[in-house]
Amino acid sequence: MAGIESAYRDVDVSHAVEIVPRVWWVGAIDQGILQSHAYLIEQGDNSALIDLGSKLTFSTTLRKINEVVSFDSIRYFICHHTAPYVAGALPLLEQ
Protein backbone atom coordinates (compact mmCIF):
# COMPACT_ATOMS: atom_id res chain seq x y z
CA MET A 1 0.00 0.00 0.00
CA ALA A 2 2.86 2.38 0.68
CA GLY A 3 3.74 2.32 -3.03
CA ILE A 4 0.25 3.45 -4.01
CA GLU A 5 0.19 6.18 -1.37
CA SER A 6 3.54 7.57 -2.49
CA ALA A 7 2.48 7.49 -6.15
CA TYR A 8 -0.50 9.75 -5.42
CA ARG A 9 0.99 11.94 -2.71
CA ASP A 10 1.41 14.93 -5.05
CA VAL A 11 -1.98 14.64 -6.78
CA ASP A 12 -4.04 17.84 -6.66
CA VAL A 13 -7.43 16.59 -5.46
CA SER A 14 -8.95 20.06 -5.79
CA HIS A 15 -9.42 19.17 -9.49
CA ALA A 16 -10.68 16.12 -11.37
CA VAL A 17 -8.06 13.36 -11.29
CA GLU A 18 -7.71 11.04 -14.28
CA ILE A 19 -7.16 7.54 -12.90
CA VAL A 20 -6.93 5.73 -16.23
CA PRO A 21 -7.81 7.11 -19.66
CA ARG A 22 -11.36 8.53 -19.56
CA VAL A 23 -12.04 7.51 -15.94
CA TRP A 24 -11.90 10.39 -13.49
CA TRP A 25 -12.16 10.74 -9.73
CA VAL A 26 -14.43 13.75 -9.16
CA GLY A 27 -15.10 13.29 -5.47
CA ALA A 28 -14.53 15.55 -2.51
CA ILE A 29 -12.32 15.31 0.53
CA ASP A 30 -13.37 17.61 3.34
CA GLN A 31 -10.81 18.54 5.97
CA GLY A 32 -13.22 17.00 8.49
CA ILE A 33 -14.56 13.48 8.27
CA LEU A 34 -16.72 13.86 5.17
CA GLN A 35 -15.52 12.30 1.92
CA SER A 36 -17.19 11.37 -1.31
CA HIS A 37 -15.66 9.20 -3.96
CA ALA A 38 -17.53 9.92 -7.18
CA TYR A 39 -16.19 8.64 -10.49
CA LEU A 40 -16.87 9.93 -13.98
CA ILE A 41 -16.57 7.67 -17.01
CA GLU A 42 -16.01 10.04 -19.90
CA GLN A 43 -17.83 8.86 -23.01
CA GLY A 44 -19.06 11.98 -24.82
CA ASP A 45 -22.85 12.33 -24.60
CA ASN A 46 -23.04 8.90 -22.96
CA SER A 47 -20.89 9.63 -19.92
CA ALA A 48 -21.65 7.99 -16.57
CA LEU A 49 -21.32 9.21 -13.00
CA ILE A 50 -20.81 6.59 -10.31
CA ASP A 51 -21.69 7.43 -6.69
CA LEU A 52 -22.78 11.07 -6.78
CA GLY A 53 -21.88 11.77 -3.17
CA SER A 54 -23.74 13.73 -0.53
CA LYS A 55 -25.68 16.98 -0.84
CA LEU A 56 -22.86 18.61 1.13
CA THR A 57 -20.14 17.65 -1.36
CA PHE A 58 -22.05 17.76 -4.65
CA SER A 59 -21.09 21.33 -5.56
CA THR A 60 -17.43 20.25 -5.53
CA THR A 61 -18.24 17.13 -7.55
CA LEU A 62 -20.21 19.19 -10.08
CA ARG A 63 -17.33 21.66 -10.49
CA LYS A 64 -14.90 18.80 -11.13
CA ILE A 65 -17.27 17.12 -13.61
CA ASN A 66 -17.46 20.35 -15.58
CA GLU A 67 -13.65 20.41 -15.80
CA VAL A 68 -13.93 17.22 -17.88
CA VAL A 69 -17.35 17.20 -19.60
CA SER A 70 -20.55 19.19 -19.49
CA PHE A 71 -22.88 17.89 -16.78
CA ASP A 72 -25.57 17.63 -19.48
CA SER A 73 -23.50 14.95 -21.23
CA ILE A 74 -23.98 12.52 -18.35
CA ARG A 75 -26.57 9.98 -19.39
CA TYR A 76 -26.17 7.40 -16.62
CA PHE A 77 -26.14 7.89 -12.85
CA ILE A 78 -25.09 4.83 -10.90
CA CYS A 79 -25.27 4.49 -7.11
CA HIS A 80 -23.94 1.21 -5.78
CA HIS A 81 -25.91 1.60 -2.53
CA THR A 82 -28.15 4.13 -0.79
CA ALA A 83 -25.91 5.49 1.95
CA PRO A 84 -26.11 9.32 2.15
CA TYR A 85 -22.42 9.74 1.30
CA VAL A 86 -23.00 7.75 -1.93
CA ALA A 87 -26.51 8.70 -3.08
CA GLY A 88 -27.47 11.71 -0.97
CA ALA A 89 -27.13 14.11 -3.92
CA LEU A 90 -29.51 12.10 -6.10
CA PRO A 91 -32.54 14.37 -5.35
CA LEU A 92 -30.51 17.36 -6.59
CA LEU A 93 -30.66 15.96 -10.13
CA GLU A 94 -34.33 16.95 -10.32
CA GLN A 95 -33.47 20.63 -9.78
Coordinates of N, CA and C in Angstrom, one line a residue:
M1 N 0.8 -1.2 0.0 CA 0.0 0.0 0.0 C 0.9 1.3 0.0
A2 N 2.0 1.2 0.6 CA 2.9 2.4 0.7 C 3.2 2.9 -0.7
G3 N 3.4 1.9 -1.7 CA 3.7 2.3 -3.0 C 2.6 3.1 -3.7
I4 N 1.4 2.7 -3.5 CA 0.3 3.5 -4.0 C 0.1 4.8 -3.4
E5 N 0.3 4.9 -2.1 CA 0.2 6.2 -1.4 C 1.3 7.1 -1.9
S6 N 2.5 6.7 -2.0 CA 3.5 7.6 -2.5 C 3.3 8.0 -3.9
A7 N 2.7 7.1 -4.7 CA 2.5 7.5 -6.1 C 1.5 8.6 -6.3
Y8 N 0.5 8.7 -5.3 CA -0.5 9.7 -5.4 C -0.3 10.9 -4.4
R9 N 0.8 10.9 -3.7 CA 1.0 11.9 -2.7 C 0.9 13.4 -3.3
D10 N 1.4 13.6 -4.5 CA 1.4 14.9 -5.0 C 0.2 15.2 -6.0
V11 N -0.8 14.4 -5.9 CA -2.0 14.6 -6.8 C -2.8 15.8 -6.2
D12 N -3.2 16.7 -7.1 CA -4.0 17.8 -6.7 C -5.5 17.4 -6.7
V13 N -6.0 17.1 -5.5 CA -7.4 16.6 -5.5 C -8.4 17.7 -5.5
S14 N -8.0 19.0 -5.6 CA -8.9 20.1 -5.8 C -9.5 20.1 -7.2
H15 N -9.0 19.3 -8.1 CA -9.4 19.2 -9.5 C -9.7 17.7 -9.8
A16 N -10.4 17.5 -10.9 CA -10.7 16.1 -11.4 C -9.3 15.4 -11.6
V17 N -9.3 14.1 -11.2 CA -8.1 13.4 -11.3 C -8.3 12.2 -12.2
E18 N -7.6 12.1 -13.3 CA -7.7 11.0 -14.3 C -7.0 9.8 -13.7
I19 N -7.7 8.8 -13.5 CA -7.2 7.5 -12.9 C -6.6 6.7 -14.0
V20 N -7.3 6.4 -15.0 CA -6.9 5.7 -16.2 C -7.6 6.5 -17.4
P21 N -7.2 6.3 -18.6 CA -7.8 7.1 -19.7 C -9.3 7.1 -19.6
R22 N -9.9 8.3 -19.5 CA -11.4 8.5 -19.6 C -12.1 8.1 -18.3
V23 N -11.4 7.8 -17.2 CA -12.0 7.5 -15.9 C -11.4 8.5 -14.9
W24 N -12.3 9.3 -14.3 CA -11.9 10.4 -13.5 C -12.5 10.3 -12.1
W25 N -11.7 10.6 -11.1 CA -12.2 10.7 -9.7 C -12.6 12.2 -9.6
V26 N -13.9 12.4 -9.3 CA -14.4 13.8 -9.2 C -15.1 14.0 -7.8
G27 N -14.6 13.2 -6.8 CA -15.1 13.3 -5.5 C -14.6 14.5 -4.7
A28 N -14.9 14.4 -3.4 CA -14.5 15.6 -2.5 C -13.9 15.0 -1.2
I29 N -12.9 15.7 -0.8 CA -12.3 15.3 0.5 C -12.4 16.6 1.4
D30 N -13.2 16.5 2.4 CA -13.4 17.6 3.3 C -12.2 17.5 4.4
Q31 N -11.8 18.6 4.9 CA -10.8 18.5 6.0 C -11.3 17.8 7.2
G32 N -12.6 17.7 7.4 CA -13.2 17.0 8.5 C -13.3 15.5 8.2
I33 N -14.4 14.9 8.5 CA -14.6 13.5 8.3 C -15.3 13.1 7.0
L34 N -15.9 14.1 6.3 CA -16.7 13.9 5.2 C -15.9 13.7 3.9
Q35 N -16.1 12.6 3.2 CA -15.5 12.3 1.9 C -16.6 11.8 1.0
S36 N -16.4 12.0 -0.3 CA -17.2 11.4 -1.3 C -16.3 10.9 -2.4
H37 N -16.5 9.7 -2.9 CA -15.7 9.2 -4.0 C -16.5 8.9 -5.2
A38 N -16.7 10.0 -5.9 CA -17.5 9.9 -7.2 C -16.6 9.7 -8.3
Y39 N -17.0 8.9 -9.3 CA -16.2 8.6 -10.5 C -17.0 9.0 -11.8
L40 N -16.3 9.6 -12.7 CA -16.9 9.9 -14.0 C -16.2 9.1 -15.1
I41 N -17.1 8.4 -15.8 CA -16.6 7.7 -17.0 C -16.9 8.5 -18.2
E42 N -15.9 9.1 -18.8 CA -16.0 10.0 -19.9 C -16.3 9.3 -21.2
Q43 N -17.5 9.5 -21.8 CA -17.8 8.9 -23.0 C -18.7 9.8 -23.8
G44 N -18.3 11.0 -24.0 CA -19.1 12.0 -24.8 C -20.4 12.2 -24.2
D45 N -21.5 12.1 -25.1 CA -22.9 12.3 -24.6 C -23.4 11.1 -23.9
N46 N -22.6 10.1 -23.7 CA -23.0 8.9 -23.0 C -22.2 8.7 -21.7
S47 N -21.7 9.7 -21.1 CA -20.9 9.6 -19.9 C -21.7 9.1 -18.7
A48 N -21.0 8.6 -17.8 CA -21.6 8.0 -16.6 C -21.0 8.5 -15.3
L49 N -21.8 8.8 -14.3 CA -21.3 9.2 -13.0 C -21.7 8.1 -12.0
I50 N -20.6 7.7 -11.3 CA -20.8 6.6 -10.3 C -20.7 7.2 -8.9
D51 N -21.7 7.0 -8.1 CA -21.7 7.4 -6.7 C -21.6 9.0 -6.6
L52 N -22.7 9.6 -6.7 CA -22.8 11.1 -6.8 C -22.2 11.8 -5.5
G53 N -22.3 11.2 -4.4 CA -21.9 11.8 -3.2 C -23.0 12.4 -2.4
S54 N -22.7 13.1 -1.4 CA -23.7 13.7 -0.5 C -24.2 15.1 -1.0
K55 N -25.2 15.6 -0.5 CA -25.7 17.0 -0.8 C -24.6 18.0 -0.4
L56 N -23.9 17.7 0.6 CA -22.9 18.6 1.1 C -21.6 18.7 0.2
T57 N -21.3 17.7 -0.5 CA -20.1 17.7 -1.4 C -20.4 17.8 -2.9
F58 N -21.7 17.8 -3.2 CA -22.1 17.8 -4.6 C -21.6 19.0 -5.4
S59 N -21.6 20.2 -4.8 CA -21.1 21.3 -5.6 C -19.6 21.2 -6.0
T60 N -18.8 20.5 -5.2 CA -17.4 20.2 -5.5 C -17.4 19.2 -6.6
T61 N -18.2 18.2 -6.5 CA -18.2 17.1 -7.6 C -18.7 17.7 -8.9
L62 N -19.7 18.6 -8.9 CA -20.2 19.2 -10.1 C -19.1 20.1 -10.7
R63 N -18.4 20.8 -9.9 CA -17.3 21.7 -10.5 C -16.3 20.8 -11.2
K64 N -15.9 19.7 -10.6 CA -14.9 18.8 -11.1 C -15.4 18.1 -12.4
I65 N -16.7 17.7 -12.4 CA -17.3 17.1 -13.6 C -17.1 18.1 -14.8
N66 N -17.5 19.3 -14.5 CA -17.5 20.4 -15.6 C -16.0 20.7 -16.1
E67 N -15.0 20.3 -15.3 CA -13.7 20.4 -15.8 C -13.4 19.4 -16.9
V68 N -14.2 18.3 -16.9 CA -13.9 17.2 -17.9 C -15.0 17.2 -19.0
V69 N -16.2 17.2 -18.6 CA -17.3 17.2 -19.6 C -18.5 18.1 -19.1
S70 N -19.4 18.5 -19.9 CA -20.6 19.2 -19.5 C -21.4 18.2 -18.7
F71 N -22.0 18.7 -17.6 CA -22.9 17.9 -16.8 C -24.0 17.3 -17.6
D72 N -24.5 18.1 -18.6 CA -25.6 17.6 -19.5 C -25.2 16.4 -20.3
S73 N -23.9 16.1 -20.4 CA -23.5 15.0 -21.2 C -23.6 13.6 -20.4
I74 N -23.9 13.7 -19.2 CA -24.0 12.5 -18.3 C -25.3 11.9 -18.6
R75 N -25.3 10.7 -19.1 CA -26.6 10.0 -19.4 C -26.9 9.0 -18.3
Y76 N -25.9 8.4 -17.6 CA -26.2 7.4 -16.6 C -25.7 7.8 -15.2
F77 N -26.5 7.6 -14.2 CA -26.1 7.9 -12.9 C -26.3 6.6 -12.1
I78 N -25.2 6.1 -11.5 CA -25.1 4.8 -10.9 C -24.7 5.0 -9.4
C79 N -25.6 4.5 -8.6 CA -25.3 4.5 -7.1 C -25.2 3.0 -6.7
H80 N -24.1 2.6 -6.1 CA -23.9 1.2 -5.8 C -24.6 0.8 -4.5
H81 N -25.0 1.8 -3.7 CA -25.9 1.6 -2.5 C -26.5 2.9 -2.1
T82 N -27.4 2.9 -1.1 CA -28.1 4.1 -0.8 C -27.6 4.9 0.4
A83 N -26.5 4.7 0.9 CA -25.9 5.5 2.0 C -25.8 7.0 1.6
P84 N -26.1 7.9 2.5 CA -26.1 9.3 2.1 C -24.8 9.8 1.5
Y85 N -23.7 9.3 1.9 CA -22.4 9.7 1.3 C -22.2 9.2 -0.1
V86 N -23.1 8.3 -0.6 CA -23.0 7.7 -1.9 C -24.1 8.3 -2.8
A87 N -25.3 8.3 -2.3 CA -26.5 8.7 -3.1 C -27.3 9.9 -2.6
G88 N -26.8 10.6 -1.6 CA -27.5 11.7 -1.0 C -27.8 12.8 -1.9
A89 N -26.9 13.0 -3.0 CA -27.1 14.1 -3.9 C -28.1 13.7 -5.0
L90 N -28.6 12.5 -5.0 CA -29.5 12.1 -6.1 C -30.7 13.0 -6.3
P91 N -31.4 13.5 -5.2 CA -32.5 14.4 -5.4 C -32.2 15.7 -6.0
L92 N -30.9 16.1 -6.0 CA -30.5 17.4 -6.6 C -30.6 17.3 -8.1
L93 N -30.6 16.1 -8.7 CA -30.7 16.0 -10.1 C -32.0 16.5 -10.7
E94 N -33.0 16.5 -9.9 CA -34.3 16.9 -10.3 C -34.4 18.5 -10.4
Q95 N -33.4 19.2 -9.8 CA -33.5 20.6 -9.8 C -32.9 21.2 -11.0

